[in-house]
Coordinates of N, CA and C and ligand atoms in Angstrom, one line a residue:
M1 N 108.4 104.7 102.3 CA 107.2 105.5 102.3 C 106.1 104.8 101.6
A2 N 104.9 104.8 102.2 CA 103.7 104.1 101.6 C 103.4 104.7 100.2
Q3 N 103.0 103.9 99.3 CA 102.6 104.4 98.0 C 101.1 104.2 97.8
L4 N 100.5 105.1 97.0 CA 99.0 105.0 96.7 C 98.9 104.2 95.4
I5 N 97.9 103.3 95.5 CA 97.5 102.5 94.3 C 96.1 102.8 94.0
V6 N 95.8 103.3 92.8 CA 94.4 103.6 92.5 C 93.8 102.5 91.6
A7 N 92.7 101.9 92.1 CA 92.0 100.8 91.4 C 91.2 101.3 90.2
L8 N 91.5 101.0 89.0 CA 90.8 101.4 87.8 C 89.6 100.6 87.6
D9 N 88.7 100.5 88.6 CA 87.5 99.7 88.5 C 86.4 100.4 87.7
V10 N 86.5 100.5 86.4 CA 85.6 101.1 85.5 C 85.2 100.2 84.3
P11 N 84.0 100.4 83.8 CA 83.6 99.4 82.8 C 84.2 99.5 81.4
S12 N 84.8 100.7 81.1 CA 85.3 100.8 79.7 C 86.8 101.2 79.7
A13 N 87.5 100.9 78.6 CA 88.9 101.3 78.4 C 89.0 102.8 78.3
E14 N 88.0 103.4 77.7 CA 88.0 104.9 77.6 C 88.1 105.5 78.9
R15 N 87.2 105.1 79.8 CA 87.2 105.7 81.2 C 88.5 105.4 81.9
A16 N 89.0 104.1 81.8 CA 90.2 103.8 82.5 C 91.4 104.6 82.0
E17 N 91.4 104.8 80.7 CA 92.5 105.6 80.1 C 92.4 107.1 80.6
A18 N 91.2 107.6 80.6 CA 91.0 109.0 81.1 C 91.5 109.1 82.5
L19 N 91.2 108.1 83.4 CA 91.7 108.2 84.8 C 93.2 108.1 84.8
V20 N 93.8 107.3 84.0 CA 95.3 107.3 83.9 C 95.8 108.7 83.6
D21 N 95.2 109.3 82.6 CA 95.6 110.7 82.2 C 95.4 111.7 83.3
Q22 N 94.2 111.6 84.0 CA 93.9 112.6 85.0 C 94.9 112.5 86.2
L23 N 95.3 111.2 86.5 CA 96.1 111.0 87.7 C 97.6 111.0 87.3
Y24 N 98.0 111.2 86.1 CA 99.3 111.0 85.6 C 100.4 111.8 86.4
D25 N 100.1 113.0 86.7 CA 101.1 113.8 87.4 C 101.4 113.4 88.8
L26 N 100.5 112.7 89.4 CA 100.6 112.2 90.8 C 101.6 111.0 90.9
D27 N 101.9 110.4 89.7 CA 102.8 109.3 89.7 C 102.4 108.1 90.7
V28 N 101.0 107.9 90.7 CA 100.5 106.8 91.5 C 100.7 105.5 90.7
I29 N 100.5 104.3 91.4 CA 100.5 103.1 90.7 C 99.0 102.8 90.4
V30 N 98.7 102.3 89.2 CA 97.3 102.0 88.9 C 97.1 100.5 89.0
K31 N 95.9 100.2 89.5 CA 95.5 98.8 89.6 C 94.6 98.3 88.5
I32 N 95.1 97.3 87.8 CA 94.2 96.7 86.7 C 93.6 95.4 87.4
G33 N 92.3 95.5 87.7 CA 91.6 94.4 88.4 C 90.8 93.6 87.4
L34 N 89.9 92.8 88.0 CA 89.2 91.8 87.2 C 88.3 92.5 86.2
E35 N 87.7 93.6 86.5 CA 86.8 94.3 85.6 C 87.6 94.6 84.3
A36 N 88.7 95.2 84.5 CA 89.5 95.6 83.3 C 90.1 94.4 82.6
L37 N 90.6 93.4 83.4 CA 91.2 92.2 82.8 C 90.2 91.4 82.0
C38 N 88.9 91.4 82.4 CA 87.9 90.7 81.7 C 87.4 91.5 80.5
G39 N 87.4 92.8 80.6 CA 86.8 93.6 79.6 C 87.8 94.2 78.5
Y40 N 88.9 94.7 78.9 CA 89.8 95.4 78.0 C 91.3 95.2 78.4
P41 N 91.7 94.0 78.6 CA 93.1 93.8 79.2 C 94.2 94.3 78.3
Q42 N 94.3 93.9 77.1 CA 95.5 94.3 76.3 C 95.5 95.8 76.1
R43 N 94.3 96.4 75.9 CA 94.3 97.9 75.6 C 94.8 98.7 76.8
I44 N 94.4 98.3 78.0 CA 94.8 99.1 79.2 C 96.2 98.8 79.5
L45 N 96.6 97.6 79.4 CA 98.0 97.2 79.7 C 99.0 97.9 78.8
T46 N 98.6 97.9 77.5 CA 99.5 98.6 76.5 C 99.5 100.1 76.7
Y47 N 98.4 100.6 77.1 CA 98.3 102.1 77.3 C 99.2 102.5 78.5
C48 N 99.1 101.7 79.6 CA 100.0 102.0 80.7 C 101.5 101.8 80.4
E49 N 101.8 100.8 79.6 CA 103.2 100.6 79.2 C 103.7 101.7 78.4
A50 N 102.9 102.2 77.4 CA 103.3 103.2 76.5 C 103.5 104.5 77.3
R51 N 102.7 104.8 78.3 CA 102.9 106.0 79.1 C 103.8 105.8 80.3
D52 N 104.4 104.6 80.4 CA 105.3 104.3 81.5 C 104.7 104.5 82.9
V53 N 103.4 104.1 83.0 CA 102.7 104.2 84.3 C 102.9 102.8 85.0
R54 N 103.3 102.9 86.2 CA 103.5 101.6 86.9 C 102.1 101.0 87.2
T55 N 102.1 99.6 87.1 CA 100.8 99.0 87.3 C 100.9 97.8 88.4
F56 N 99.8 97.6 89.0 CA 99.6 96.4 89.8 C 98.5 95.6 89.1
I57 N 98.9 94.4 88.6 CA 97.9 93.6 88.0 C 97.2 92.7 89.1
D58 N 96.0 93.1 89.4 CA 95.2 92.4 90.5 C 94.5 91.2 89.9
A59 N 95.2 90.2 89.4 CA 94.6 89.1 88.7 C 94.1 88.1 89.7
K60 N 94.6 88.1 90.9 CA 94.2 87.1 91.9 C 94.2 85.7 91.4
L61 N 95.3 85.3 90.8 CA 95.4 84.0 90.2 C 95.2 82.9 91.2
H62 N 94.4 81.9 90.8 CA 94.1 80.8 91.7 C 93.7 79.6 90.8
D63 N 94.6 78.7 90.6 CA 94.3 77.5 89.7 C 95.4 76.5 90.0
I64 N 95.5 75.5 89.2 CA 96.6 74.5 89.4 C 97.9 75.2 89.0
P65 N 99.0 74.8 89.6 CA 100.3 75.5 89.5 C 100.7 75.8 88.0
R66 N 100.6 74.8 87.2 CA 101.0 75.0 85.8 C 100.2 76.2 85.1
T67 N 98.9 76.2 85.3 CA 98.1 77.2 84.7 C 98.4 78.6 85.3
V68 N 98.6 78.6 86.6 CA 99.0 79.9 87.2 C 100.3 80.4 86.6
A69 N 101.3 79.5 86.5 CA 102.6 79.9 86.0 C 102.5 80.4 84.6
A70 N 101.7 79.8 83.8 CA 101.5 80.2 82.4 C 100.8 81.6 82.3
A71 N 99.8 81.8 83.2 CA 99.2 83.1 83.2 C 100.1 84.2 83.7
M72 N 100.9 83.9 84.7 CA 101.9 84.8 85.2 C 102.9 85.3 84.1
A73 N 103.3 84.3 83.3 CA 104.3 84.6 82.3 C 103.7 85.5 81.2
Q74 N 102.4 85.4 81.0 CA 101.7 86.3 80.1 C 101.6 87.7 80.6
L75 N 101.6 87.9 81.9 CA 101.3 89.2 82.5 C 102.6 90.1 82.7
V76 N 103.7 89.4 82.8 CA 104.9 90.2 83.1 C 105.2 91.2 81.9
R77 N 105.5 92.4 82.3 CA 105.8 93.5 81.3 C 106.7 94.5 82.0
P78 N 107.3 95.4 81.2 CA 108.3 96.3 81.8 C 107.8 97.1 83.0
N79 N 106.5 97.6 82.9 CA 106.1 98.6 83.9 C 105.2 97.9 85.0
V80 N 105.1 96.6 84.9 CA 104.3 95.9 85.9 C 105.1 95.7 87.2
H81 N 104.6 96.3 88.2 CA 105.4 96.4 89.5 C 104.9 95.3 90.5
L82 N 103.6 95.0 90.4 CA 103.0 94.0 91.3 C 102.0 93.1 90.6
I83 N 102.0 91.8 90.9 CA 101.0 90.9 90.4 C 100.6 90.0 91.6
N84 N 99.3 89.7 91.7 CA 98.9 88.9 92.9 C 98.3 87.5 92.5
V85 N 98.4 86.7 93.5 CA 97.8 85.3 93.5 C 97.0 85.1 94.8
H86 N 96.2 84.1 94.8 CA 95.5 83.8 96.1 C 96.3 82.8 96.9
A87 N 96.6 83.1 98.1 CA 97.3 82.2 99.0 C 96.6 80.9 99.2
L88 N 95.3 80.9 99.0 CA 94.5 79.7 99.2 C 94.8 78.7 98.0
G89 N 95.5 79.1 97.0 CA 95.9 78.2 96.0 C 97.0 77.3 96.4
G90 N 97.6 77.6 97.6 CA 98.6 76.7 98.1 C 100.0 77.0 97.8
L91 N 100.9 76.4 98.6 CA 102.4 76.6 98.5 C 102.9 76.4 97.1
E92 N 102.6 75.2 96.6 CA 103.2 74.9 95.3 C 102.7 75.8 94.2
M93 N 101.5 76.2 94.2 CA 101.0 77.2 93.3 C 101.7 78.5 93.4
M94 N 101.9 79.0 94.6 CA 102.5 80.3 94.8 C 104.0 80.2 94.3
R95 N 104.7 79.1 94.6 CA 106.1 78.9 94.2 C 106.1 79.0 92.6
A96 N 105.2 78.3 92.0 CA 105.2 78.3 90.5 C 105.0 79.7 90.0
A97 N 104.1 80.5 90.7 CA 103.9 81.8 90.2 C 105.2 82.7 90.3
V98 N 105.8 82.6 91.5 CA 107.1 83.4 91.7 C 108.1 83.0 90.7
D99 N 108.3 81.7 90.5 CA 109.3 81.2 89.5 C 109.0 81.7 88.1
A100 N 107.8 81.6 87.7 CA 107.4 82.0 86.4 C 107.6 83.5 86.2
A101 N 107.3 84.3 87.2 CA 107.5 85.8 87.2 C 109.0 86.1 87.0
N102 N 109.8 85.4 87.8 CA 111.2 85.7 87.7 C 111.8 85.3 86.3
E103 N 111.4 84.1 85.9 CA 111.9 83.6 84.6 C 111.5 84.5 83.4
R104 N 110.3 84.9 83.4 CA 109.8 85.7 82.3 C 110.4 87.1 82.3
A105 N 110.6 87.6 83.5 CA 111.2 88.9 83.6 C 112.7 88.9 83.1
A106 N 113.4 87.8 83.5 CA 114.8 87.6 83.0 C 114.8 87.5 81.5
E107 N 113.9 86.8 80.9 CA 113.8 86.6 79.4 C 113.6 88.0 78.8
L108 N 112.7 88.8 79.4 CA 112.4 90.2 78.8 C 113.5 91.2 79.2
G109 N 114.3 90.9 80.2 CA 115.3 91.8 80.6 C 114.7 93.0 81.4
V110 N 113.6 92.7 82.2 CA 113.0 93.7 83.0 C 113.0 93.3 84.5
E111 N 112.7 94.3 85.3 CA 112.6 94.0 86.8 C 111.5 93.0 87.0
P112 N 111.7 92.0 87.8 CA 110.6 91.1 88.1 C 109.6 91.7 88.9
P113 N 108.3 91.5 88.7 CA 107.3 92.1 89.5 C 107.3 91.5 90.9
N114 N 106.8 92.2 91.9 CA 106.6 91.6 93.3 C 105.4 90.8 93.2
V115 N 105.5 89.5 93.5 CA 104.4 88.6 93.5 C 103.8 88.7 94.9
M116 N 102.5 89.1 95.0 CA 101.9 89.3 96.3 C 100.8 88.2 96.4
A117 N 100.5 87.8 97.6 CA 99.5 86.8 97.9 C 98.3 87.4 98.6
V118 N 97.1 87.2 98.1 CA 95.9 87.6 98.9 C 95.7 86.6 100.0
T119 N 95.7 87.1 101.2 CA 95.4 86.2 102.4 C 93.9 86.0 102.4
L120 N 93.2 87.0 102.9 CA 91.7 86.9 102.9 C 91.2 88.2 102.3
L121 N 90.1 88.1 101.5 CA 89.5 89.3 101.0 C 89.0 90.2 102.1
T122 N 89.2 91.5 101.9 CA 88.8 92.4 102.9 C 87.2 92.5 103.0
S123 N 86.5 91.9 102.1 CA 85.1 91.9 102.1 C 84.6 90.7 103.0
I124 N 85.5 89.9 103.4 CA 85.1 88.7 104.2 C 85.0 89.1 105.7
A125 N 83.9 88.9 106.3 CA 83.7 89.3 107.7 C 83.9 88.0 108.6
P126 N 84.2 88.1 109.9 CA 84.4 86.9 110.7 C 83.4 85.9 110.5
E127 N 82.1 86.3 110.4 CA 81.0 85.3 110.3 C 81.1 84.5 109.0
D128 N 81.5 85.2 107.9 CA 81.7 84.6 106.6 C 82.7 83.5 106.7
L129 N 83.8 83.7 107.5 CA 84.9 82.8 107.6 C 84.4 81.5 108.2
N130 N 83.5 81.6 109.3 CA 83.0 80.4 109.9 C 82.1 79.6 109.0
E131 N 81.3 80.4 108.2 CA 80.4 79.8 107.2 C 81.3 79.0 106.2
L132 N 82.5 79.4 105.9 CA 83.3 78.8 104.9 C 84.1 77.6 105.5
G133 N 83.9 77.4 106.8 CA 84.6 76.3 107.4 C 86.0 76.6 108.0
F134 N 86.4 77.9 108.1 CA 87.6 78.2 108.7 C 87.5 78.2 110.2
Q135 N 88.6 77.9 110.9 CA 88.6 78.0 112.3 C 89.3 79.3 112.7
G136 N 88.9 80.0 113.7 CA 89.6 81.2 114.1 C 89.1 82.4 113.3
G137 N 89.7 83.6 113.7 CA 89.3 84.8 113.1 C 90.1 85.2 112.0
P138 N 89.8 86.3 111.3 CA 90.6 86.8 110.1 C 92.0 87.0 110.4
G139 N 92.3 87.5 111.6 CA 93.7 87.8 112.0 C 94.6 86.6 111.9
E140 N 94.2 85.6 112.6 CA 95.1 84.4 112.7 C 95.1 83.6 111.4
N141 N 94.0 83.7 110.6 CA 94.1 83.0 109.3 C 95.0 83.8 108.4
A142 N 95.0 85.1 108.5 CA 95.8 85.9 107.6 C 97.3 85.6 107.9
I143 N 97.7 85.5 109.1 CA 99.0 85.2 109.5 C 99.5 83.8 109.0
R144 N 98.6 82.9 109.1 CA 98.9 81.5 108.7 C 99.2 81.5 107.2
L145 N 98.3 82.2 106.4 CA 98.4 82.2 105.0 C 99.6 83.0 104.5
A146 N 99.9 84.1 105.3 CA 101.1 84.9 105.0 C 102.4 84.1 105.2
A147 N 102.4 83.2 106.2 CA 103.6 82.4 106.4 C 103.8 81.5 105.2
L148 N 102.8 80.9 104.7 CA 102.8 80.1 103.5 C 103.3 80.9 102.3
A149 N 102.8 82.1 102.2 CA 103.2 83.0 101.0 C 104.7 83.3 101.1
R150 N 105.2 83.6 102.3 CA 106.6 83.9 102.5 C 107.5 82.7 102.2
D151 N 107.0 81.5 102.6 CA 107.8 80.3 102.3 C 107.8 80.0 100.8
A152 N 106.8 80.4 100.1 CA 106.7 80.2 98.7 C 107.6 81.3 97.9
G153 N 108.1 82.3 98.6 CA 108.9 83.3 97.9 C 108.2 84.5 97.5
C154 N 106.9 84.7 97.9 CA 106.2 85.9 97.6 C 106.8 87.1 98.3
A155 N 106.7 88.3 97.6 CA 107.3 89.5 98.2 C 106.5 90.0 99.4
G156 N 105.3 89.6 99.4 CA 104.4 90.1 100.5 C 103.0 89.7 100.3
V157 N 102.1 90.3 101.1 CA 100.7 89.9 101.0 C 99.7 91.1 100.8
V158 N 98.6 90.8 100.3 CA 97.5 91.7 100.3 C 96.6 91.4 101.5
C159 N 96.4 92.3 102.3 CA 95.7 92.0 103.6 C 95.0 93.3 104.1
S160 N 94.2 93.1 105.2 CA 93.6 94.2 105.8 C 94.6 95.0 106.6
A161 N 94.5 96.4 106.6 CA 95.4 97.2 107.3 C 95.4 96.8 108.8
H162 N 94.3 96.2 109.3 CA 94.3 95.8 110.7 C 95.3 94.7 111.0
E163 N 95.8 94.0 109.9 CA 96.7 92.9 110.1 C 98.2 93.3 109.9
V164 N 98.4 94.5 109.4 CA 99.8 94.9 109.0 C 100.8 94.9 110.2
R165 N 100.4 95.4 111.3 CA 101.4 95.4 112.5 C 101.8 94.0 112.8
D166 N 100.9 93.1 112.9 CA 101.3 91.7 113.3 C 102.1 91.1 112.2
L167 N 101.8 91.3 110.9 CA 102.5 90.7 109.8 C 104.0 91.2 109.8
K168 N 104.1 92.5 110.0 CA 105.5 93.1 110.1 C 106.3 92.5 111.3
H169 N 105.6 92.3 112.4 CA 106.2 91.8 113.6 C 106.7 90.4 113.3
F170 N 105.9 89.6 112.7 CA 106.2 88.2 112.5 C 107.2 88.0 111.3
F171 N 107.1 88.8 110.3 CA 107.8 88.5 109.0 C 108.8 89.6 108.7
G172 N 108.9 90.6 109.4 CA 109.9 91.7 109.2 C 109.4 92.8 108.3
D173 N 110.1 93.9 108.3 CA 109.6 95.1 107.5 C 109.7 94.9 106.0
D174 N 110.6 94.0 105.6 CA 110.8 93.8 104.2 C 109.7 93.0 103.5
F175 N 109.0 92.3 104.3 CA 107.8 91.6 103.8 C 106.7 92.6 103.5
L176 N 106.4 92.8 102.3 CA 105.5 93.9 101.9 C 104.1 93.7 102.2
T177 N 103.4 94.7 102.5 CA 101.9 94.7 102.8 C 101.2 95.6 101.9
L178 N 100.2 95.1 101.2 CA 99.4 95.9 100.3 C 97.9 95.9 100.8
T179 N 97.4 97.0 101.1 CA 96.1 97.0 101.9 C 95.0 97.7 101.1
P180 N 94.0 97.0 100.7 CA 92.7 97.6 100.2 C 91.8 97.8 101.4
G181 N 90.5 98.1 101.1 CA 89.6 98.3 102.2 C 89.9 99.6 102.9
I182 N 90.3 100.6 102.1 CA 90.7 101.9 102.7 C 89.5 102.9 102.4
R183 N 89.1 103.6 103.4 CA 88.1 104.7 103.2 C 88.5 105.9 103.9
P184 N 88.5 107.1 103.2 CA 88.8 108.3 103.9 C 87.7 108.6 104.9
T185 N 88.0 109.3 105.9 CA 87.0 109.6 106.9 C 85.7 110.2 106.3
G186 N 84.6 109.6 106.7 CA 83.3 110.2 106.2 C 82.8 109.6 104.9
S187 N 83.5 108.7 104.3 CA 83.0 108.2 103.0 C 82.3 106.9 103.2
V188 N 81.5 106.4 102.2 CA 80.7 105.2 102.3 C 81.6 104.0 102.2
H189 N 81.2 102.9 102.9 CA 82.1 101.7 102.9 C 81.8 100.8 101.7
G190 N 80.6 100.8 101.1 CA 80.3 99.9 100.0 C 80.3 98.4 100.6
D191 N 80.9 97.5 99.8 CA 80.9 96.1 100.3 C 82.1 95.8 101.2
Q192 N 83.0 96.8 101.4 CA 84.2 96.5 102.3 C 83.7 96.5 103.7
K193 N 84.1 95.4 104.4 CA 83.6 95.2 105.8 C 84.7 95.6 106.8
R194 N 86.0 95.4 106.5 CA 87.0 95.7 107.5 C 87.8 96.9 106.9
V195 N 87.3 98.1 107.2 CA 87.9 99.3 106.6 C 88.8 100.1 107.5
T196 N 89.7 100.8 106.9 CA 90.7 101.6 107.7 C 90.8 103.0 106.9
T197 N 91.3 104.0 107.6 CA 91.5 105.3 106.9 C 92.9 105.2 106.3
P198 N 93.2 106.1 105.3 CA 94.6 106.1 104.7 C 95.6 106.4 105.8
A199 N 95.4 107.3 106.7 CA 96.4 107.6 107.7 C 96.6 106.4 108.7
E200 N 95.6 105.7 109.0 CA 95.7 104.6 109.9 C 96.5 103.5 109.2
A201 N 96.3 103.3 107.9 CA 97.0 102.2 107.1 C 98.5 102.6 107.1
V202 N 98.8 103.8 106.8 CA 100.2 104.2 106.8 C 100.9 104.1 108.1
A203 N 100.2 104.5 109.2 CA 100.7 104.4 110.5 C 101.0 103.0 110.9
A204 N 100.1 102.1 110.4 CA 100.3 100.6 110.8 C 101.5 100.0 110.0
G205 N 102.0 100.7 109.0 CA 103.2 100.3 108.2 C 102.9 99.7 106.9
S206 N 101.7 100.0 106.4 CA 101.3 99.5 105.0 C 102.2 100.0 104.0
D207 N 102.7 99.2 103.0 CA 103.6 99.7 102.0 C 102.8 100.2 100.8
Y208 N 101.7 99.7 100.5 CA 100.9 100.1 99.4 C 99.4 100.2 99.8
V209 N 98.8 101.4 99.6 CA 97.5 101.7 100.0 C 96.6 101.7 98.8
V210 N 95.6 100.8 98.7 CA 94.8 100.7 97.5 C 93.4 101.4 97.7
V211 N 93.1 102.3 96.8 CA 91.8 103.0 96.9 C 91.1 102.9 95.6
G212 N 89.9 102.5 95.6 CA 89.1 102.5 94.3 C 88.0 103.5 94.3
R213 N 86.8 103.1 94.7 CA 85.6 103.9 94.6 C 85.7 105.4 95.1
P214 N 86.4 105.6 96.3 CA 86.5 107.0 96.8 C 87.2 107.9 95.8
I215 N 88.0 107.3 94.9 CA 88.7 108.2 93.9 C 87.9 108.1 92.5
V216 N 87.7 106.9 92.0 CA 87.1 106.8 90.7 C 85.7 107.2 90.6
E217 N 85.0 107.1 91.7 CA 83.6 107.6 91.6 C 83.4 109.1 92.1
A218 N 84.5 109.7 92.4 CA 84.5 111.1 92.8 C 84.2 112.0 91.6
S219 N 83.5 113.1 91.9 CA 83.3 114.0 90.7 C 84.6 114.6 90.2
D220 N 85.6 114.7 91.1 CA 86.9 115.1 90.6 C 88.0 114.1 91.2
P221 N 88.3 113.1 90.4 CA 89.2 112.0 90.8 C 90.6 112.6 91.2
L222 N 91.1 113.6 90.5 CA 92.4 114.1 90.8 C 92.4 114.7 92.2
A223 N 91.4 115.5 92.5 CA 91.3 116.2 93.8 C 91.1 115.1 94.9
A224 N 90.3 114.1 94.6 CA 90.1 113.0 95.6 C 91.4 112.3 95.9
A225 N 92.2 112.0 94.9 CA 93.5 111.3 95.0 C 94.5 112.2 95.8
K226 N 94.5 113.5 95.5 CA 95.4 114.4 96.2 C 95.0 114.5 97.7
E227 N 93.7 114.5 98.0 CA 93.3 114.5 99.4 C 93.7 113.3 100.1
I228 N 93.7 112.1 99.4 CA 94.1 110.9 100.1 C 95.6 110.9 100.3
L229 N 96.4 111.4 99.3 CA 97.8 111.4 99.5 C 98.2 112.3 100.6
E230 N 97.4 113.4 100.8 CA 97.6 114.3 101.9 C 97.3 113.6 103.2
Q231 N 96.2 112.8 103.3 CA 95.9 112.1 104.5 C 97.0 111.1 104.8
M232 N 97.6 110.5 103.7 CA 98.6 109.5 103.9 C 99.9 110.1 104.5
S233 N 100.1 111.4 104.3 CA 101.3 112.0 104.8 C 101.2 112.6 106.2
V234 N 99.9 112.5 106.7 CA 99.7 112.9 108.1 C 99.6 111.7 109.0
R235 N 100.3 111.7 110.1 CA 100.3 110.6 111.0 C 98.9 110.4 111.7
A236 N 98.4 109.2 111.8 CA 97.1 108.9 112.4 C 97.1 109.2 113.9
Ligands
LIG301 O1 86.6 100.6 95.7 P1 87.5 100.0 96.7 O2 88.4 101.0 97.3 O3 86.8 99.1 97.7 O4 88.4 99.0 95.8 C1 89.3 98.1 96.4 C2 89.9 97.3 95.3 O5 90.8 96.4 95.9 C3 89.0 96.5 94.5 O6 89.5 96.6 93.1 C4 89.0 95.1 95.0 O7 88.9 94.1 94.0 C5 90.5 95.1 95.5 N1 90.8 94.1 96.6 C6 90.0 94.1 97.8 N2 90.3 93.2 98.8 C7 91.3 92.3 98.6 C8 92.1 92.3 97.4 C9 91.7 93.3 96.5 O8 89.2 95.0 98.0 N3 91.7 91.5 99.6

């Protein structure tokens, strides 16, 4: 069954902790992204660990293999369920990340996190790809990068919900898909260019549905999250 991940994209630890509290009873996974990691990393990670809230550390690691492995080892904790890297960092970098996650988890005696690889950001439109020198469209590039991630031992990929069916077809149901760029019907898209509704993402087979602004910017985040969980339980 698909799980909801709420992106805690807020500027202060106080607001992030308040969201964790507000959403606590829904047992969602919370996403600690760049804003939190640059602003208040230890505080929010410790808070989630103390409350036993499962986390996805959206660090999008992308550096030389040794540096990525060292960063990965710093991030592994008991309640960290997912950590990601950029597939564009290459096979060796992704392998180093997976090995470091497994080794550190064994040292700590905790479940190793699922290491996920970002194929292409969902804010990238086809014309942006050409500008960057890529050949082909987002779909075929995502598949190529996902094959590399699988060969490196990653548990799955971060991708657009539009790519989930093909990815499951090529790599099997056990290869996990985590999909941002989700917008409930009628909401604003912001900078996301390839959007899907929660129900469509679930119907496509997405394992983890990431939602940020439609929940954290809502006047009632709990009600907004409940509404999205409801939409996820209805077939598209
Ligand atoms: O507010 P919104 O629902 O667009 O938030 C989506 C979240 O997912 C953001 O934190 C963004 O950094 C993240 N993300 C993304 N596209 C990716 C990977 C992560 O939008 N490919």
